Coordinates of N, CA, C and O in Angstrom, one line a residue:
M1 N -18.4 6.5 6.7 CA -18.2 7.8 6.2 C -17.0 8.5 6.9 O -16.7 9.6 6.4
N2 N -16.4 7.9 7.8 CA -15.3 8.5 8.6 C -14.0 7.9 8.2 O -13.1 7.9 9.0
N3 N -13.9 7.3 7.0 CA -12.6 6.7 6.6 C -11.7 7.8 6.1 O -12.1 9.0 5.8
P4 N -10.4 7.5 6.1 CA -9.4 8.5 5.7 C -9.6 9.2 4.4 O -9.3 10.4 4.2
V5 N -10.0 8.4 3.4 CA -10.2 9.0 2.1 C -11.3 10.0 2.1 O -11.2 11.1 1.5
T6 N -12.4 9.7 2.7 CA -13.5 10.6 2.8 C -13.1 11.9 3.5 O -13.5 13.0 3.1
R7 N -12.4 11.7 4.6 CA -11.9 12.9 5.4 C -11.0 13.7 4.5 O -11.0 15.0 4.5
A8 N -10.1 13.1 3.7 CA -9.1 13.8 2.9 C -9.9 14.6 1.8 O -9.6 15.7 1.5
V9 N -10.9 13.9 1.2 CA -11.6 14.5 0.1 C -12.4 15.7 0.7 O -12.4 16.8 0.1
A10 N -13.0 15.6 1.9 CA -13.7 16.7 2.5 C -12.8 17.9 2.8 O -13.1 19.0 2.6
L11 N -11.6 17.6 3.2 CA -10.6 18.6 3.5 C -10.2 19.3 2.2 O -10.2 20.6 2.2
L12 N -10.0 18.6 1.1 CA -9.6 19.2 -0.2 C -10.8 20.0 -0.7 O -10.6 21.1 -1.4
E13 N -12.0 19.6 -0.5 CA -13.2 20.4 -1.0 C -13.3 21.7 -0.3 O -14.0 22.6 -0.8
N14 N -12.6 21.9 0.8 CA -12.7 23.2 1.6 C -11.6 24.2 1.1 O -11.5 25.2 1.7
I15 N -10.9 23.8 0.1 CA -9.9 24.8 -0.5 C -10.8 26.0 -1.0 O -11.6 25.7 -1.9
P16 N -10.5 27.2 -0.5 CA -11.4 28.3 -1.0 C -11.2 28.6 -2.4 O -10.1 28.7 -3.0
H17 N -12.3 28.9 -3.1 CA -12.3 29.4 -4.5 C -11.4 30.6 -4.7 O -10.7 30.6 -5.6
S18 N -11.4 31.5 -3.7 CA -10.6 32.7 -3.9 C -9.1 32.4 -3.9 O -8.4 33.1 -4.6
L19 N -8.7 31.4 -3.2 CA -7.3 31.0 -3.2 C -7.0 30.4 -4.6 O -5.9 30.8 -5.2
I20 N -7.8 29.5 -5.0 CA -7.6 28.9 -6.4 C -7.6 30.0 -7.4 O -6.7 30.0 -8.3
A21 N -8.6 30.9 -7.4 CA -8.7 31.9 -8.4 C -7.5 32.9 -8.4 O -7.0 33.3 -9.4
F22 N -7.0 33.2 -7.2 CA -5.8 34.1 -7.1 C -4.6 33.4 -7.7 O -3.9 34.1 -8.5
V23 N -4.4 32.2 -7.4 CA -3.2 31.5 -7.9 C -3.4 31.4 -9.5 O -2.4 31.6 -10.2
A24 N -4.6 31.0 -9.9 CA -4.9 31.0 -11.4 C -4.6 32.3 -12.0 O -4.0 32.4 -13.1
R25 N -5.1 33.4 -11.4 CA -5.0 34.7 -12.0 C -3.5 35.1 -12.1 O -3.0 35.6 -13.1
F26 N -2.8 34.9 -11.0 CA -1.3 35.2 -11.0 C -0.6 34.4 -12.1 O 0.2 34.9 -12.8
S27 N -0.9 33.1 -12.1 CA -0.1 32.2 -13.0 C -0.4 32.5 -14.4 O 0.6 32.6 -15.2
I28 N -1.6 32.6 -14.8 CA -1.9 32.8 -16.2 C -1.5 34.2 -16.7 O -1.1 34.4 -17.8
A29 N -1.6 35.2 -15.8 CA -1.2 36.5 -16.1 C 0.3 36.5 -16.4 O 0.8 37.2 -17.3
A30 N 1.1 35.8 -15.6 CA 2.5 35.7 -15.7 C 2.9 35.1 -17.1 O 3.8 35.5 -17.8
V31 N 2.2 34.0 -17.5 CA 2.5 33.4 -18.8 C 2.4 34.4 -19.9 O 3.3 34.5 -20.7
F32 N 1.2 35.1 -20.0 CA 1.0 36.0 -21.1 C 1.9 37.2 -21.0 O 2.4 37.7 -22.0
W33 N 2.1 37.8 -19.8 CA 2.9 39.0 -19.6 C 4.4 38.7 -20.0 O 5.0 39.4 -20.8
K34 N 4.9 37.5 -19.6 CA 6.3 37.2 -20.0 C 6.4 37.0 -21.5 O 7.4 37.4 -22.1
S35 N 5.4 36.5 -22.1 CA 5.4 36.3 -23.6 C 5.4 37.7 -24.2 O 6.1 38.0 -25.2
G36 N 4.5 38.6 -23.7 CA 4.5 39.9 -24.2 C 5.8 40.7 -24.1 O 6.1 41.5 -24.9
Q37 N 6.5 40.4 -23.0 CA 7.7 41.1 -22.7 C 8.8 40.8 -23.8 O 9.7 41.6 -24.0
T38 N 8.7 39.6 -24.4 CA 9.6 39.2 -25.4 C 9.4 40.0 -26.7 O 10.2 40.0 -27.6
K39 N 8.2 40.6 -26.8 CA 7.8 41.3 -28.0 C 8.1 42.8 -28.0 O 8.0 43.4 -29.0
V40 N 8.4 43.3 -26.8 CA 8.6 44.8 -26.7 C 9.9 45.2 -26.1 O 10.6 44.3 -25.5
E41 N 10.3 46.4 -26.4 CA 11.4 47.0 -25.7 C 10.9 48.3 -25.1 O 9.9 48.9 -25.5
G42 N 11.7 48.9 -24.2 CA 11.3 50.1 -23.5 C 10.5 50.0 -22.3 O 10.4 50.9 -21.5
L43 N 9.9 48.8 -22.0 CA 9.2 48.6 -20.8 C 9.5 47.1 -20.4 O 9.3 46.2 -21.1
A44 N 10.1 47.0 -19.2 CA 10.5 45.7 -18.7 C 10.1 45.6 -17.3 O 10.7 46.3 -16.4
I45 N 9.2 44.7 -16.9 CA 8.7 44.6 -15.5 C 8.6 43.1 -15.3 O 7.8 42.4 -15.9
D46 N 9.4 42.6 -14.4 CA 9.3 41.2 -13.9 C 9.5 41.2 -12.4 O 10.7 41.4 -11.9
L47 N 8.5 41.2 -11.6 CA 8.6 41.3 -10.2 C 9.3 40.1 -9.6 O 9.9 40.3 -8.5
I48 N 9.3 39.0 -10.2 CA 10.0 37.8 -9.6 C 11.5 37.9 -9.7 O 12.2 37.7 -8.8
D49 N 12.0 38.3 -10.9 CA 13.5 38.4 -11.0 C 14.0 39.8 -10.8 O 15.2 40.1 -10.8
G50 N 13.1 40.8 -10.4 CA 13.5 42.1 -10.0 C 13.8 43.1 -11.2 O 14.3 44.2 -11.0
T51 N 13.4 42.7 -12.4 CA 13.6 43.6 -13.6 C 12.5 44.7 -13.5 O 11.3 44.4 -13.3
F52 N 13.0 46.0 -13.6 CA 12.0 47.1 -13.5 C 12.6 48.2 -14.4 O 13.5 48.9 -13.9
Q53 N 12.1 48.4 -15.6 CA 12.5 49.5 -16.5 C 11.2 50.1 -17.0 O 10.5 49.5 -17.8
L54 N 11.0 51.3 -16.6 CA 9.8 52.0 -17.1 C 10.2 52.8 -18.3 O 11.3 53.4 -18.3
G55 N 9.4 52.8 -19.3 CA 9.6 53.6 -20.5 C 8.4 53.3 -21.5 O 7.5 52.6 -21.2
W56 N 8.5 54.0 -22.6 CA 7.4 53.8 -23.6 C 7.7 52.6 -24.4 O 8.7 52.5 -25.1
P57 N 6.8 51.6 -24.3 CA 7.0 50.3 -25.0 C 6.8 50.5 -26.5 O 6.0 51.2 -27.0
H58 N 7.7 49.8 -27.2 CA 7.5 49.7 -28.7 C 8.0 48.3 -29.1 O 8.7 47.6 -28.3
L59 N 7.5 47.8 -30.2 CA 7.8 46.5 -30.7 C 9.4 46.3 -30.8 O 10.0 47.2 -31.3
A60 N 9.8 45.2 -30.4 CA 11.2 44.9 -30.6 C 11.5 44.6 -32.1 O 10.5 44.3 -32.8
D61 N 12.7 44.9 -32.5 CA 13.0 44.7 -34.0 C 12.7 43.3 -34.5 O 12.4 43.1 -35.7
S62 N 12.8 42.3 -33.6 CA 12.6 40.9 -34.0 C 11.1 40.5 -34.1 O 10.8 39.4 -34.6
T63 N 10.2 41.3 -33.6 CA 8.8 40.9 -33.4 C 8.1 40.7 -34.7 O 7.5 39.7 -35.0
V64 N 8.1 41.7 -35.6 CA 7.3 41.6 -36.8 C 7.9 40.5 -37.7 O 7.1 39.7 -38.2
P65 N 9.2 40.4 -37.8 CA 9.8 39.3 -38.6 C 9.4 37.9 -38.0 O 9.1 37.0 -38.8
L66 N 9.2 37.8 -36.7 CA 8.8 36.6 -36.1 C 7.4 36.3 -36.6 O 7.0 35.1 -36.8
F67 N 6.5 37.3 -36.6 CA 5.1 37.1 -37.1 C 5.1 36.8 -38.6 O 4.1 36.1 -39.0
R68 N 6.0 37.2 -39.3 CA 6.1 36.9 -40.7 C 6.5 35.4 -41.0 O 6.0 34.7 -41.8
S69 N 7.5 35.0 -40.2 CA 8.1 33.7 -40.4 C 7.5 32.6 -39.6 O 7.4 31.4 -40.2
E70 N 7.1 32.8 -38.4 CA 6.7 31.7 -37.6 C 5.3 31.8 -37.1 O 4.6 30.8 -37.0
Y71 N 4.8 33.0 -36.7 CA 3.5 33.2 -36.1 C 2.5 33.6 -37.2 O 1.9 34.6 -37.1
H72 N 2.2 32.7 -38.2 CA 1.3 33.0 -39.3 C -0.1 33.0 -38.7 O -0.6 32.0 -38.3
V73 N -0.8 34.2 -38.8 CA -2.1 34.3 -38.4 C -2.9 34.7 -39.6 O -2.6 35.7 -40.2
P74 N -4.0 34.0 -39.9 CA -4.7 34.3 -41.1 C -5.5 35.6 -41.0 O -5.8 36.0 -39.9
L75 N -5.7 36.3 -42.1 CA -6.5 37.5 -42.1 C -5.9 38.8 -41.6 O -6.4 39.8 -41.7
L76 N -4.7 38.6 -41.0 CA -4.0 39.8 -40.4 C -2.6 39.9 -41.0 O -1.9 38.8 -41.1
S77 N -2.2 41.1 -41.2 CA -0.8 41.3 -41.6 C 0.1 41.0 -40.4 O -0.3 41.1 -39.3
A78 N 1.4 40.7 -40.7 CA 2.3 40.4 -39.6 C 2.4 41.6 -38.7 O 2.5 41.5 -37.5
D79 N 2.4 42.8 -39.3 CA 2.6 44.0 -38.5 C 1.4 44.2 -37.6 O 1.5 44.5 -36.4
V80 N 0.2 44.0 -38.1 CA -1.0 44.2 -37.2 C -1.1 43.1 -36.2 O -1.4 43.4 -35.0
A81 N -0.8 41.9 -36.6 CA -0.8 40.8 -35.6 C 0.2 41.0 -34.5 O -0.1 40.7 -33.3
A82 N 1.4 41.4 -34.8 CA 2.4 41.7 -33.8 C 2.0 42.7 -32.8 O 2.1 42.6 -31.6
H83 N 1.4 43.8 -33.3 CA 1.0 44.9 -32.4 C -0.2 44.4 -31.5 O -0.2 44.7 -30.3
L84 N -1.2 43.7 -32.1 CA -2.3 43.2 -31.3 C -1.8 42.2 -30.3 O -2.3 42.3 -29.1
A85 N -1.0 41.3 -30.6 CA -0.5 40.3 -29.7 C 0.3 41.0 -28.5 O 0.1 40.7 -27.4
A86 N 1.2 41.9 -28.9 CA 2.0 42.6 -27.8 C 1.0 43.4 -26.9 O 1.2 43.4 -25.7
F87 N 0.0 44.1 -27.5 CA -0.9 44.8 -26.6 C -1.7 43.8 -25.7 O -1.8 44.0 -24.5
A88 N -2.3 42.8 -26.3 CA -3.1 41.8 -25.6 C -2.3 41.2 -24.5 O -2.9 40.9 -23.4
E89 N -1.1 40.8 -24.7 CA -0.3 40.1 -23.8 C 0.2 41.0 -22.6 O 0.8 40.5 -21.6
H90 N 0.0 42.3 -22.7 CA 0.2 43.2 -21.6 C -1.1 43.7 -20.9 O -1.1 43.7 -19.7
F91 N -2.1 44.0 -21.7 CA -3.3 44.6 -21.2 C -4.1 43.6 -20.4 O -4.5 43.9 -19.3
F92 N -4.4 42.5 -21.0 CA -5.3 41.5 -20.3 C -4.7 40.9 -19.1 O -5.4 40.7 -18.1
P93 N -3.4 40.5 -19.1 CA -2.8 40.0 -17.9 C -2.9 41.0 -16.7 O -3.1 40.6 -15.5
V94 N -2.7 42.3 -17.0 CA -2.8 43.3 -15.9 C -4.3 43.3 -15.4 O -4.5 43.3 -14.1
L95 N -5.3 43.3 -16.2 CA -6.6 43.2 -15.8 C -6.9 42.0 -15.0 O -7.6 42.1 -13.9
I96 N -6.4 40.9 -15.4 CA -6.7 39.6 -14.7 C -6.0 39.6 -13.4 O -6.5 39.2 -12.3
L97 N -4.8 40.1 -13.3 CA -4.0 40.2 -12.0 C -4.8 41.1 -11.0 O -4.9 40.7 -9.8
L98 N -5.3 42.2 -11.5 CA -6.1 43.1 -10.6 C -7.5 42.5 -10.3 O -8.1 43.0 -9.4
G99 N -7.9 41.6 -11.1 CA -9.3 41.0 -10.9 C -10.3 42.0 -11.4 O -11.3 42.2 -10.8
F100 N -10.0 42.7 -12.5 CA -10.9 43.7 -13.1 C -11.3 43.2 -14.5 O -10.4 43.0 -15.3
A101 N -12.6 43.1 -14.7 CA -13.1 42.6 -16.0 C -12.5 41.2 -16.2 O -12.1 40.8 -17.4
T102 N -12.4 40.4 -15.2 CA -11.6 39.2 -15.2 C -12.2 38.2 -16.2 O -11.5 37.6 -17.0
R103 N -13.5 38.0 -16.2 CA -14.1 37.0 -17.1 C -13.9 37.3 -18.5 O -13.7 36.5 -19.3
F104 N -14.1 38.6 -18.9 CA -13.9 39.0 -20.2 C -12.5 39.1 -20.7 O -12.1 38.7 -21.8
S105 N -11.6 39.4 -19.8 CA -10.1 39.3 -20.1 C -9.7 37.9 -20.3 O -8.9 37.6 -21.2
A106 N -10.2 37.0 -19.5 CA -9.9 35.5 -19.6 C -10.5 35.1 -21.0 O -9.8 34.3 -21.7
L107 N -11.7 35.5 -21.4 CA -12.2 35.2 -22.7 C -11.3 35.6 -23.8 O -11.1 34.9 -24.8
A108 N -10.8 36.9 -23.7 CA -9.9 37.4 -24.7 C -8.6 36.5 -24.8 O -8.2 36.2 -25.9
L109 N -8.1 36.2 -23.7 CA -6.8 35.3 -23.7 C -7.1 33.9 -24.1 O -6.3 33.3 -24.7
L110 N -8.3 33.4 -23.9 CA -8.7 32.1 -24.4 C -8.8 32.2 -25.9 O -8.3 31.2 -26.6
G111 N -9.3 33.2 -26.5 CA -9.4 33.4 -27.9 C -8.0 33.4 -28.5 O -7.7 32.8 -29.5
M112 N -7.1 34.1 -27.8 CA -5.7 34.1 -28.2 C -5.0 32.8 -28.2 O -4.3 32.3 -29.1
T113 N -5.3 32.0 -27.1 CA -4.8 30.7 -26.9 C -5.3 29.8 -28.0 O -4.5 29.0 -28.6
L114 N -6.6 29.9 -28.4 CA -7.1 29.0 -29.4 C -6.5 29.4 -30.8 O -6.3 28.5 -31.6
T115 N -6.2 30.6 -31.0 CA -5.6 31.1 -32.2 C -4.2 30.5 -32.3 O -3.8 30.0 -33.4
I116 N -3.4 30.6 -31.2 CA -2.1 30.1 -31.2 C -2.1 28.6 -31.4 O -1.3 28.0 -32.2
Q117 N -3.0 27.9 -30.7 CA -3.1 26.4 -30.9 C -3.5 26.0 -32.3 O -2.9 25.1 -32.9
T118 N -4.4 26.8 -32.9 CA -4.9 26.4 -34.2 C -3.9 26.7 -35.3 O -3.6 25.9 -36.2
F119 N -3.3 27.9 -35.3 CA -2.5 28.4 -36.4 C -1.0 28.5 -36.2 O -0.2 28.5 -37.2
V120 N -0.5 28.5 -35.0 CA 0.9 28.7 -34.7 C 1.6 27.5 -34.2 O 2.5 27.0 -34.9
Y121 N 1.1 26.9 -33.1 CA 1.8 25.7 -32.5 C 0.7 24.6 -32.2 O 0.4 24.4 -31.1
P122 N 0.3 24.0 -33.3 CA -0.8 22.9 -33.1 C -0.3 21.7 -32.2 O -1.1 21.0 -31.6
D123 N 1.0 21.5 -32.1 CA 1.5 20.4 -31.3 C 1.7 20.7 -29.9 O 2.0 19.9 -29.1
A124 N 1.4 22.0 -29.5 CA 1.6 22.4 -28.1 C 0.3 22.3 -27.3 O 0.0 23.0 -26.3
Y125 N -0.6 21.4 -27.7 CA -1.9 21.2 -27.0 C -1.8 20.9 -25.5 O -2.7 21.4 -24.8
P126 N -0.8 20.2 -25.0 CA -0.8 20.1 -23.6 C -0.6 21.4 -22.8 O -1.3 21.7 -21.8
T127 N 0.2 22.3 -23.3 CA 0.4 23.6 -22.7 C -0.8 24.4 -22.9 O -1.3 25.0 -21.9
H128 N -1.3 24.5 -24.1 CA -2.5 25.3 -24.4 C -3.7 24.8 -23.7 O -4.6 25.6 -23.3
G129 N -3.8 23.5 -23.5 CA -4.9 22.9 -22.7 C -4.9 23.4 -21.3 O -5.9 23.6 -20.7
T130 N -3.7 23.4 -20.7 CA -3.6 23.9 -19.4 C -4.0 25.4 -19.3 O -4.7 25.8 -18.4
W131 N -3.5 26.2 -20.2 CA -3.9 27.6 -20.2 C -5.4 27.7 -20.3 O -6.1 28.5 -19.6
A132 N -6.0 26.9 -21.3 CA -7.5 27.0 -21.5 C -8.2 26.6 -20.2 O -9.2 27.2 -19.9
A133 N -7.7 25.6 -19.5 CA -8.4 25.2 -18.3 C -8.4 26.3 -17.2 O -9.5 26.5 -16.6
V134 N -7.3 26.9 -17.1 CA -7.2 28.1 -16.1 C -8.1 29.2 -16.5 O -8.9 29.7 -15.7
L135 N -8.1 29.5 -17.8 CA -8.9 30.6 -18.3 C -10.4 30.3 -18.2 O -11.2 31.1 -17.8
L136 N -10.8 29.1 -18.6 CA -12.2 28.6 -18.4 C -12.6 28.7 -17.0 O -13.8 29.1 -16.7
Y137 N -11.8 28.3 -16.1 CA -12.1 28.3 -14.6 C -12.4 29.8 -14.2 O -13.4 30.1 -13.6
L138 N -11.5 30.7 -14.6 CA -11.8 32.1 -14.3 C -13.0 32.7 -15.0 O -13.7 33.5 -14.3
M139 N -13.3 32.2 -16.2 CA -14.5 32.7 -16.8 C -15.8 32.2 -16.1 O -16.7 32.9 -15.9
A140 N -15.7 30.9 -15.7 CA -16.9 30.3 -15.1 C -17.1 30.7 -13.6 O -18.2 30.9 -13.2
R141 N -16.0 30.8 -12.9 CA -16.1 31.1 -11.4 C -15.8 32.5 -11.0 O -16.1 32.9 -9.9
G142 N -15.1 33.3 -11.9 CA -14.7 34.6 -11.5 C -13.4 34.7 -10.7 O -12.8 33.7 -10.4
P143 N -13.0 35.9 -10.3 CA -11.7 36.1 -9.8 C -11.6 35.9 -8.2 O -10.5 35.9 -7.7
G144 N -12.7 35.7 -7.6 CA -12.7 35.6 -6.1 C -12.8 36.9 -5.4 O -12.9 38.0 -6.0
V145 N -12.7 36.8 -4.1 CA -12.9 38.0 -3.3 C -11.7 39.0 -3.3 O -11.9 40.2 -3.0
L146 N -10.5 38.5 -3.7 CA -9.4 39.4 -3.7 C -9.3 40.1 -5.1 O -8.3 39.8 -5.9
S147 N -10.3 40.9 -5.5 CA -10.4 41.4 -6.8 C -11.2 42.7 -6.8 O -12.1 42.9 -6.0
I148 N -11.0 43.5 -7.8 CA -11.8 44.7 -8.1 C -13.2 44.3 -8.5 O -14.2 44.9 -8.1
D149 N -13.3 43.2 -9.3 CA -14.6 42.7 -9.7 C -15.5 42.4 -8.4 O -16.7 42.7 -8.4
H150 N -14.9 41.8 -7.4 CA -15.7 41.5 -6.2 C -16.1 42.8 -5.5 O -17.3 42.9 -5.1
L151 N -15.2 43.8 -5.5 CA -15.6 45.0 -4.8 C -16.7 45.7 -5.6 O -17.7 46.3 -5.0
I152 N -16.7 45.7 -6.9 CA -17.7 46.3 -7.7 C -19.0 45.5 -7.5 O -20.1 46.1 -7.3
A153 N -19.0 44.2 -7.5 CA -20.2 43.4 -7.3 C -20.8 43.7 -6.0 O -22.1 43.8 -5.9
R154 N -20.0 43.8 -4.9 CA -20.5 44.1 -3.6 C -21.2 45.5 -3.6 O -22.2 45.7 -2.9
R155 N -20.6 46.4 -4.3 CA -21.1 47.8 -4.3 C -22.5 47.9 -5.0 O -23.4 48.6 -4.6
W156 N -22.7 47.0 -6.0 CA -23.9 47.1 -6.8 C -25.0 46.1 -6.4 O -26.1 46.1 -6.9
K157 N -24.7 45.3 -5.3 CA -25.7 44.4 -4.8 C -26.7 45.1 -3.9 O -26.4 45.9 -3.2

């Protein structure tokens, strides 16, 4: 039981859930936020490259035409789909990053991921599978202790 493989596995099993969840939250939030930023003008925030422009966001001129030509979503007009996507790609990543309503925000982004995979980019399953895995992890395990959800849960226990 004291062989190097067993010791290495035991060490890896001690990686805290909260660390994994924080990295997952930050990473998946960045994916969707950056995508949302390509759809809007008037608000530009990227903490990594230092972009910071506050303003009232509105759809970029290229967004609705993109939904007409490339992002075909059934049952929704291009205009409605563009607005919903831009909103979702900003709102849910902020909630996930804060760790607030994390499981439900992850569920919403998983629904968006499945829609993209099914109707928009069916060949991008390796990327979408990675997103889905991260989102499923957050749905199943929650955001960890570095979150508003954790503070709320502690308060109500």
